[in-house]
mmCIF file of C-alpha atoms in Angstrom:
data_model
loop_
_atom_site.group_PDB
_atom_site.id
_atom_site.type_symbol
_atom_site.label_atom_id
_atom_site.label_comp_id
_atom_site.label_asym_id
_atom_site.label_seq_id
_atom_site.Cartn_x
_atom_site.Cartn_y
_atom_site.Cartn_z
ATOM 1 C CA MET A 293 -20.104 76.566 8.134
ATOM 2 C CA LYS A 294 -16.363 75.964 8.315
ATOM 3 C CA LEU A 295 -13.255 77.593 6.932
ATOM 4 C CA THR A 296 -11.258 74.916 5.120
ATOM 5 C CA GLY A 297 -7.655 76.061 5.557
ATOM 6 C CA ILE A 298 -5.130 78.746 4.739
ATOM 7 C CA HIS A 299 -5.963 80.533 1.467
ATOM 8 C CA HIS A 300 -2.926 82.818 1.101
ATOM 9 C CA LEU A 301 -0.563 84.990 3.075
ATOM 10 C CA THR A 302 0.337 88.530 2.032
ATOM 11 C CA ALA A 303 3.644 90.086 3.095
ATOM 12 C CA ILE A 304 5.630 93.245 2.360
ATOM 13 C CA SER A 305 8.777 93.723 0.281
ATOM 14 C CA ALA A 306 10.846 96.868 -0.215
ATOM 15 C CA ARG A 307 13.045 95.076 -2.784
ATOM 16 C CA ILE A 308 10.512 93.635 -5.192
ATOM 17 C CA ARG A 309 12.969 92.730 -7.967
ATOM 18 C CA ASP A 310 15.139 90.773 -5.499
ATOM 19 C CA ASN A 311 11.955 89.325 -4.013
ATOM 20 C CA HIS A 312 10.856 88.064 -7.438
ATOM 21 C CA HIS A 313 14.220 86.401 -8.011
ATOM 22 C CA PHE A 314 14.257 84.813 -4.559
ATOM 23 C CA TYR A 315 10.783 83.282 -4.659
ATOM 24 C CA THR A 316 10.949 82.050 -8.257
ATOM 25 C CA ARG A 317 14.603 81.003 -8.449
ATOM 26 C CA THR A 318 15.801 80.273 -4.897
ATOM 27 C CA LEU A 319 12.491 78.830 -3.670
ATOM 28 C CA GLY A 320 11.371 77.686 -7.123
ATOM 29 C CA MET A 321 7.762 78.849 -6.815
ATOM 30 C CA ARG A 322 5.753 79.966 -9.822
ATOM 31 C CA LEU A 323 4.752 83.609 -10.288
ATOM 32 C CA VAL A 324 1.078 82.976 -11.065
ATOM 33 C CA LYS A 325 -0.198 86.559 -11.036
ATOM 34 C CA ARG A 326 1.699 89.763 -11.811
ATOM 35 C CA SER A 327 -0.639 92.547 -10.808
ATOM 36 C CA VAL A 328 -0.917 95.670 -8.638
ATOM 37 C CA ASN A 329 -2.259 96.407 -5.195
ATOM 38 C CA GLN A 330 -5.883 97.208 -5.982
ATOM 39 C CA ASP A 331 -5.950 99.832 -3.214
ATOM 40 C CA ASP A 332 -2.572 101.370 -4.186
ATOM 41 C CA VAL A 333 -1.937 100.916 -7.903
ATOM 42 C CA SER A 334 1.579 102.356 -7.655
ATOM 43 C CA ALA A 335 2.691 99.076 -6.068
ATOM 44 C CA TYR A 336 3.080 95.589 -7.495
ATOM 45 C CA HIS A 337 1.124 92.730 -5.982
ATOM 46 C CA LEU A 338 2.940 89.505 -6.868
ATOM 47 C CA PHE A 339 1.498 86.040 -6.212
ATOM 48 C CA TYR A 340 3.793 82.982 -5.935
ATOM 49 C CA ALA A 341 2.194 79.549 -5.799
ATOM 50 C CA ASP A 342 2.227 76.020 -7.228
ATOM 51 C CA ALA A 343 1.922 75.284 -10.956
ATOM 52 C CA LYS A 344 -1.850 75.804 -10.961
ATOM 53 C CA GLY A 345 -2.067 78.738 -8.573
ATOM 54 C CA SER A 346 -4.160 76.558 -6.290
ATOM 55 C CA PRO A 347 -5.877 78.148 -3.275
ATOM 56 C CA GLY A 348 -3.765 77.423 -0.221
ATOM 57 C CA THR A 349 -0.429 77.542 -2.051
ATOM 58 C CA ASP A 350 0.252 81.235 -2.596
ATOM 59 C CA ILE A 351 2.383 83.681 -0.703
ATOM 60 C CA THR A 352 1.921 87.191 -2.060
ATOM 61 C CA PHE A 353 3.813 90.467 -1.710
ATOM 62 C CA PHE A 354 3.013 94.160 -1.762
ATOM 63 C CA ASP A 355 5.800 96.291 -3.229
ATOM 64 C CA TRP A 356 6.164 99.086 -0.684
ATOM 65 C CA PRO A 357 9.357 101.163 -0.144
ATOM 66 C CA VAL A 358 9.078 101.129 3.662
ATOM 67 C CA PRO A 359 11.570 100.540 6.512
ATOM 68 C CA ALA A 360 12.125 97.038 7.835
ATOM 69 C CA GLU A 361 9.585 95.536 10.205
ATOM 70 C CA THR A 362 10.170 96.005 13.923
ATOM 71 C CA ARG A 363 9.473 92.563 15.318
ATOM 72 C CA GLY A 364 7.152 91.934 18.222
ATOM 73 C CA ALA A 365 3.710 90.765 19.264
ATOM 74 C CA ARG A 366 0.366 91.609 17.643
ATOM 75 C CA SER A 367 1.674 90.306 14.317
ATOM 76 C CA ILE A 368 2.152 87.233 12.143
ATOM 77 C CA THR A 369 5.592 85.914 12.974
ATOM 78 C CA ARG A 370 6.298 82.843 10.826
ATOM 79 C CA THR A 371 4.935 81.297 7.639
ATOM 80 C CA HIS A 372 5.371 77.566 7.044
ATOM 81 C CA LEU A 373 5.757 76.103 3.549
ATOM 82 C CA ARG A 374 4.868 72.434 3.121
ATOM 83 C CA VAL A 375 7.272 69.892 1.648
ATOM 84 C CA ASN A 376 7.399 66.098 1.692
ATOM 85 C CA GLY A 377 9.882 64.044 3.707
ATOM 86 C CA ILE A 378 13.186 64.220 5.534
ATOM 87 C CA ASP A 379 15.171 63.969 2.291
ATOM 88 C CA THR A 380 13.438 67.122 1.098
ATOM 89 C CA LEU A 381 14.204 68.918 4.349
ATOM 90 C CA ASP A 382 17.846 67.884 3.998
ATOM 91 C CA PHE A 383 17.841 69.307 0.470
ATOM 92 C CA TRP A 384 16.436 72.635 1.665
ATOM 93 C CA ALA A 385 18.922 72.848 4.536
ATOM 94 C CA ARG A 386 21.800 72.504 2.070
ATOM 95 C CA HIS A 387 20.245 74.675 -0.628
ATOM 96 C CA LEU A 388 19.324 77.581 1.637
ATOM 97 C CA SER A 389 22.616 77.498 3.525
ATOM 98 C CA ALA A 390 24.448 77.739 0.206
ATOM 99 C CA GLN A 391 22.607 81.041 -0.401
ATOM 100 C CA LYS A 392 24.112 82.393 2.845
ATOM 101 C CA LEU A 393 20.679 82.899 4.396
ATOM 102 C CA THR A 394 19.748 82.664 8.069
ATOM 103 C CA VAL A 395 18.911 78.957 8.400
ATOM 104 C CA GLY A 396 18.213 76.948 11.553
ATOM 105 C CA PRO A 397 18.697 73.237 12.184
ATOM 106 C CA ILE A 398 16.081 70.647 11.271
ATOM 107 C CA VAL A 399 14.045 70.082 14.436
ATOM 108 C CA GLU A 400 10.898 68.270 15.464
ATOM 109 C CA ARG A 401 8.268 70.831 16.466
ATOM 110 C CA ASP A 402 4.645 70.111 17.194
ATOM 111 C CA GLY A 403 5.254 66.551 15.972
ATOM 112 C CA ARG A 404 6.605 67.594 12.549
ATOM 113 C CA LEU A 405 10.099 68.003 11.148
ATOM 114 C CA THR A 406 10.691 71.693 10.528
ATOM 115 C CA LEU A 407 13.463 73.925 9.185
ATOM 116 C CA ASP A 408 13.297 77.640 9.991
ATOM 117 C CA PHE A 409 14.894 80.220 7.693
ATOM 118 C CA GLU A 410 14.596 83.848 6.600
ATOM 119 C CA ASP A 411 14.380 85.339 3.137
ATOM 120 C CA ILE A 412 16.587 88.163 1.872
ATOM 121 C CA GLU A 413 14.592 90.795 3.792
ATOM 122 C CA GLY A 414 14.193 88.857 7.026
ATOM 123 C CA GLN A 415 10.770 87.384 6.268
ATOM 124 C CA ARG A 416 10.459 84.525 8.771
ATOM 125 C CA LEU A 417 9.669 81.282 6.957
ATOM 126 C CA ALA A 418 9.966 77.543 7.569
ATOM 127 C CA VAL A 419 9.693 74.383 5.522
ATOM 128 C CA VAL A 420 7.692 71.684 7.274
ATOM 129 C CA ASP A 421 7.210 68.005 6.438
ATOM 130 C CA ASP A 422 3.531 67.408 5.628
ATOM 131 C CA GLY A 423 4.017 63.698 4.946
ATOM 132 C CA GLY A 424 2.962 64.089 1.325
ATOM 133 C CA VAL A 425 -0.721 64.285 2.249
ATOM 134 C CA GLY A 426 -3.038 65.826 -0.340
ATOM 135 C CA GLU A 427 -2.541 67.034 -3.888
ATOM 136 C CA ALA A 428 0.649 68.589 -5.193
ATOM 137 C CA HIS A 429 1.178 70.390 -8.491
ATOM 138 C CA PRO A 430 4.903 70.861 -9.216
ATOM 139 C CA TRP A 431 5.891 73.552 -11.692
ATOM 140 C CA ASP A 432 7.819 72.335 -14.750
ATOM 141 C CA GLY A 433 9.632 75.671 -15.014
ATOM 142 C CA SER A 434 11.031 75.546 -11.497
ATOM 143 C CA PRO A 435 14.789 75.277 -10.943
ATOM 144 C CA ILE A 436 13.943 72.969 -8.017
ATOM 145 C CA ASP A 437 13.370 69.292 -8.812
ATOM 146 C CA ALA A 438 9.696 68.312 -8.577
ATOM 147 C CA GLU A 439 10.204 65.979 -5.606
ATOM 148 C CA TYR A 440 11.677 68.812 -3.532
ATOM 149 C CA GLN A 441 9.321 71.619 -4.516
ATOM 150 C CA ILE A 442 7.156 73.546 -2.061
ATOM 151 C CA ARG A 443 3.701 71.984 -2.042
ATOM 152 C CA GLY A 444 1.778 74.864 -0.486
ATOM 153 C CA LEU A 445 1.279 76.871 2.669
ATOM 154 C CA GLY A 446 1.483 75.210 6.051
ATOM 155 C CA PRO A 447 0.719 76.516 9.542
ATOM 156 C CA ILE A 448 0.743 80.280 10.033
ATOM 157 C CA VAL A 449 2.111 81.500 13.371
ATOM 158 C CA MET A 450 0.834 84.699 14.952
ATOM 159 C CA THR A 451 2.014 86.184 18.228
ATOM 160 C CA VAL A 452 -0.228 87.976 20.716
ATOM 161 C CA PRO A 453 0.280 89.290 24.254
ATOM 162 C CA LYS A 454 -2.923 87.694 25.570
ATOM 163 C CA LEU A 455 -4.772 84.644 24.262
ATOM 164 C CA GLU A 456 -8.347 85.160 25.440
ATOM 165 C CA PRO A 457 -9.531 87.930 23.062
ATOM 166 C CA THR A 458 -8.072 86.173 20.030
ATOM 167 C CA ASP A 459 -9.404 82.791 21.183
ATOM 168 C CA THR A 460 -12.928 84.218 21.347
ATOM 169 C CA ILE A 461 -12.813 85.376 17.721
ATOM 170 C CA LEU A 462 -11.225 82.143 16.491
ATOM 171 C CA GLN A 463 -13.735 79.874 18.209
ATOM 172 C CA LYS A 464 -16.947 81.904 18.351
ATOM 173 C CA VAL A 465 -16.723 83.734 15.029
ATOM 174 C CA ALA A 466 -14.358 81.753 12.771
ATOM 175 C CA ASN A 467 -15.438 78.317 14.062
ATOM 176 C CA MET A 468 -11.828 77.180 14.523
ATOM 177 C CA VAL A 469 -11.154 74.387 17.011
ATOM 178 C CA PRO A 470 -8.332 74.431 19.600
ATOM 179 C CA VAL A 471 -6.621 71.048 19.404
ATOM 180 C CA ARG A 472 -3.269 71.139 21.241
ATOM 181 C CA GLU A 473 -0.414 73.212 22.626
ATOM 182 C CA TYR A 474 3.378 73.107 22.486
ATOM 183 C CA ALA A 475 6.272 75.009 24.021
ATOM 184 C CA HIS A 476 7.364 78.140 22.170
ATOM 185 C CA PRO A 477 10.566 77.319 20.235
ATOM 186 C CA ASP A 478 12.237 80.615 21.185
ATOM 187 C CA SER A 479 11.027 80.779 24.773
ATOM 188 C CA GLY A 480 10.179 77.530 26.509
ATOM 189 C CA LYS A 481 8.253 79.270 29.276
ATOM 190 C CA HIS A 482 5.656 80.470 26.744
ATOM 191 C CA THR A 483 3.069 78.428 24.846
ATOM 192 C CA VAL A 484 1.814 78.105 21.275
ATOM 193 C CA HIS A 485 -1.852 77.161 20.866
ATOM 194 C CA VAL A 486 -2.922 75.284 17.719
ATOM 195 C CA TYR A 487 -6.314 75.889 16.066
ATOM 196 C CA GLU A 488 -7.685 73.765 13.240
ATOM 197 C CA MET A 489 -9.956 74.617 10.333
ATOM 198 C CA GLY A 490 -11.980 72.123 8.323
ATOM 199 C CA THR A 491 -10.499 68.654 8.565
ATOM 200 C CA GLY A 492 -7.257 69.982 10.018
ATOM 201 C CA GLY A 493 -3.723 69.052 9.064
ATOM 202 C CA PRO A 494 -0.761 71.320 8.307
ATOM 203 C CA ALA A 495 -2.557 73.171 5.485
ATOM 204 C CA ALA A 496 -5.400 74.120 7.824
ATOM 205 C CA GLU A 497 -3.811 75.305 11.067
ATOM 206 C CA LEU A 498 -3.326 78.653 12.765
ATOM 207 C CA HIS A 499 -0.759 78.659 15.585
ATOM 208 C CA VAL A 500 -1.173 81.365 18.228
ATOM 209 C CA ALA A 501 1.936 82.090 20.298
ATOM 210 C CA VAL A 502 1.341 83.963 23.554
ATOM 211 C CA ARG A 503 4.188 86.353 24.380
ATOM 212 C CA PRO A 504 3.228 89.051 26.928
ATOM 213 C CA ASP A 505 6.933 89.888 27.243
ATOM 214 C CA LEU A 506 7.198 91.361 23.719
ATOM 215 C CA PRO A 507 6.416 94.918 22.596
ATOM 216 C CA ALA A 508 4.008 95.467 19.723
ATOM 217 C CA ALA A 509 5.466 94.951 16.265
ATOM 218 C CA ARG A 510 5.688 97.768 13.729
ATOM 219 C CA GLN A 511 4.733 96.596 10.250
ATOM 220 C CA GLY A 512 7.337 96.963 7.508
ATOM 221 C CA ALA A 513 9.441 95.228 4.886
ATOM 222 C CA GLY A 514 10.164 91.630 5.809
ATOM 223 C CA GLY A 515 6.919 91.466 7.757
ATOM 224 C CA VAL A 516 3.421 90.155 7.055
ATOM 225 C CA HIS A 517 0.404 92.259 6.115
ATOM 226 C CA HIS A 518 -2.371 89.699 6.612
ATOM 227 C CA VAL A 519 -3.385 86.055 6.443
ATOM 228 C CA ALA A 520 -6.365 84.781 4.460
ATOM 229 C CA PHE A 521 -8.480 81.735 5.259
ATOM 230 C CA ARG A 522 -10.263 79.589 2.660
ATOM 231 C CA THR A 523 -13.986 79.319 2.228
ATOM 232 C CA PRO A 524 -15.894 77.397 -0.455
ATOM 233 C CA ASP A 525 -17.475 79.819 -2.925
ATOM 234 C CA ASP A 526 -20.996 78.866 -1.804
ATOM 235 C CA ASP A 527 -20.256 79.893 1.804
ATOM 236 C CA TYR A 528 -18.862 83.356 1.037
ATOM 237 C CA GLU A 529 -22.182 85.185 1.425
ATOM 238 C CA GLY A 530 -22.808 83.278 4.638
ATOM 239 C CA TRP A 531 -19.522 84.496 6.108
ATOM 240 C CA ALA A 532 -20.372 88.085 5.153
ATOM 241 C CA ASP A 533 -23.705 87.747 6.948
ATOM 242 C CA ARG A 534 -22.089 86.061 9.941
ATOM 243 C CA LEU A 535 -19.576 88.846 10.533
ATOM 244 C CA ASN A 536 -22.338 91.449 10.392
ATOM 245 C CA THR A 537 -24.747 89.465 12.547
ATOM 246 C CA MET A 538 -22.057 89.000 15.195
ATOM 247 C CA ARG A 539 -21.175 92.708 14.962
ATOM 248 C CA VAL A 540 -17.589 92.128 13.924
ATOM 249 C CA ALA A 541 -16.286 95.282 12.256
ATOM 250 C CA ASN A 542 -15.290 94.320 8.723
ATOM 251 C CA SER A 543 -14.612 95.583 5.215
ATOM 252 C CA GLY A 544 -17.838 94.377 3.737
ATOM 253 C CA LYS A 545 -17.769 92.283 0.575
ATOM 254 C CA VAL A 546 -14.748 92.983 -1.645
ATOM 255 C CA ASP A 547 -14.437 91.489 -5.142
ATOM 256 C CA ARG A 548 -10.745 90.924 -5.968
ATOM 257 C CA PHE A 549 -11.808 89.382 -9.322
ATOM 258 C CA TRP A 550 -9.740 86.185 -8.812
ATOM 259 C CA PHE A 551 -11.448 85.590 -5.461
ATOM 260 C CA ARG A 552 -13.835 87.430 -3.148
ATOM 261 C CA SER A 553 -12.704 88.757 0.207
ATOM 262 C CA LEU A 554 -13.820 89.882 3.652
ATOM 263 C CA TYR A 555 -11.372 91.633 5.979
ATOM 264 C CA PHE A 556 -11.472 92.110 9.748
ATOM 265 C CA ARG A 557 -9.026 92.520 12.622
ATOM 266 C CA GLU A 558 -8.952 90.190 15.583
ATOM 267 C CA PRO A 559 -8.768 91.963 18.982
ATOM 268 C CA ASN A 560 -4.958 91.900 19.195
ATOM 269 C CA GLY A 561 -4.727 93.774 15.898
ATOM 270 C CA VAL A 562 -3.789 91.074 13.361
ATOM 271 C CA LEU A 563 -5.575 91.490 10.023
ATOM 272 C CA PHE A 564 -7.567 88.463 8.869
ATOM 273 C CA GLU A 565 -9.169 87.837 5.483
ATOM 274 C CA ILE A 566 -11.754 85.267 4.469
ATOM 275 C CA ALA A 567 -11.276 84.494 0.759
ATOM 276 C CA SER A 568 -13.301 82.370 -1.634
ATOM 277 C CA ASP A 569 -11.603 79.552 -3.532
ATOM 278 C CA GLY A 570 -12.814 80.814 -6.894
ATOM 279 C CA PRO A 571 -13.001 81.847 -9.603
ATOM 280 C CA GLY A 572 -9.193 81.451 -9.629
ATOM 281 C CA PHE A 573 -6.177 82.847 -11.450
ATOM 282 C CA GLY A 574 -7.085 81.238 -14.782
ATOM 283 C CA ILE A 575 -10.156 83.406 -15.269
ATOM 284 C CA ASP A 576 -8.214 86.054 -17.198
ATOM 285 C CA GLU A 577 -5.025 84.272 -18.344
ATOM 286 C CA ASP A 578 -4.018 81.099 -20.118
ATOM 287 C CA MET A 579 -2.829 78.708 -17.420
ATOM 288 C CA ALA A 580 0.310 78.027 -19.460
ATOM 289 C CA THR A 581 1.423 81.670 -19.277
ATOM 290 C CA LEU A 582 0.321 82.728 -15.797
ATOM 291 C CA GLY A 583 2.342 85.603 -14.377
ATOM 292 C CA GLU A 584 4.195 86.531 -17.548
ATOM 293 C CA LYS A 585 2.537 89.920 -18.013
ATOM 294 C CA VAL A 586 0.877 92.549 -15.847
ATOM 295 C CA VAL A 587 -2.783 91.630 -15.383
ATOM 296 C CA LEU A 588 -5.332 94.074 -13.984
ATOM 297 C CA PRO A 589 -8.874 93.460 -12.749
ATOM 298 C CA PRO A 590 -11.488 94.858 -15.167
ATOM 299 C CA PHE A 591 -12.202 97.959 -13.088
ATOM 300 C CA LEU A 592 -8.567 99.096 -13.495
ATOM 301 C CA GLU A 593 -8.152 98.294 -17.203
ATOM 302 C CA SER A 594 -9.153 101.762 -18.378
ATOM 303 C CA ASP A 595 -6.115 103.151 -16.540
ATOM 304 C CA ARG A 596 -3.690 100.449 -17.707
ATOM 305 C CA GLU A 597 -1.257 102.689 -19.586
ATOM 306 C CA ARG A 598 -0.628 104.951 -16.592
ATOM 307 C CA ILE A 599 -0.449 102.103 -14.085
ATOM 308 C CA VAL A 600 1.986 99.973 -16.072
ATOM 309 C CA ALA A 601 4.207 102.979 -16.913
ATOM 310 C CA ASN A 602 4.806 103.535 -13.190
ATOM 311 C CA LEU A 603 5.888 99.934 -12.468
ATOM 312 C CA LYS A 604 9.578 99.050 -12.334
ATOM 313 C CA PRO A 605 10.885 96.044 -14.307
ATOM 314 C CA ILE A 606 11.398 92.929 -12.194
ATOM 315 C CA ASP A 607 12.656 90.319 -14.678
#
């Protein structure tokens, strides 16, 4: 039983209207689900993805009015977004610089061309050349030309003070495979360890940076809440049984309606989720109008009027 890649990444925004504008207009991603945090219905939960809302393409945000993240270890520290080719990286370097964002140079890292940048709240992102491998579903409504659009999520980087406890969970529980190492881009004396899921490749990698010199991060706006890994629908029950059999403390089975989830923390404190590929975002909306209205899972529908009345406009 294998995880097949990154499913989604969920981060935190204290400026959700600006966040919506940035991810749909500056980055050109599609808002495929406009909903609320199912555990805190006072907050939006927005999902940005490709045209189809495909698993493995969405970065999502909780709308929480909290202070900015304090950066450090025991956290997810960079999210890569896949694009195709050096011409596309050149486009993004120009486009993002024109927005007066924090943008690095195009560099080769771990054998791939990469451009680091930050969003309007300091969320650490990067576009990475995936060589055009695999399917892509450009969004016709994007302000970004189809050839330059973000194709999906790439490697997720987490930072820990000590590798061994995390390595045990990744290999023994999650069945990830360590495949290589590279020097940390911000500190050459430290190392980043690459783990693959499924058949590997940039859509199926977790990068673990080891930084014992850093204090623990404090979660906040501009930071990441958790990362989710993909499982085929038929393996979801097996993963639930596996976590319990191996005595890994976890949430138990959680039905998010658009996918099913299992949550657990690895020993250094980073929150992981295992999420099923289906049933998908089209189960309760026409695919042509995804994200245009507030959609609630069935168990919240009876409270729709109150929930929607408390949400701020974002368009």
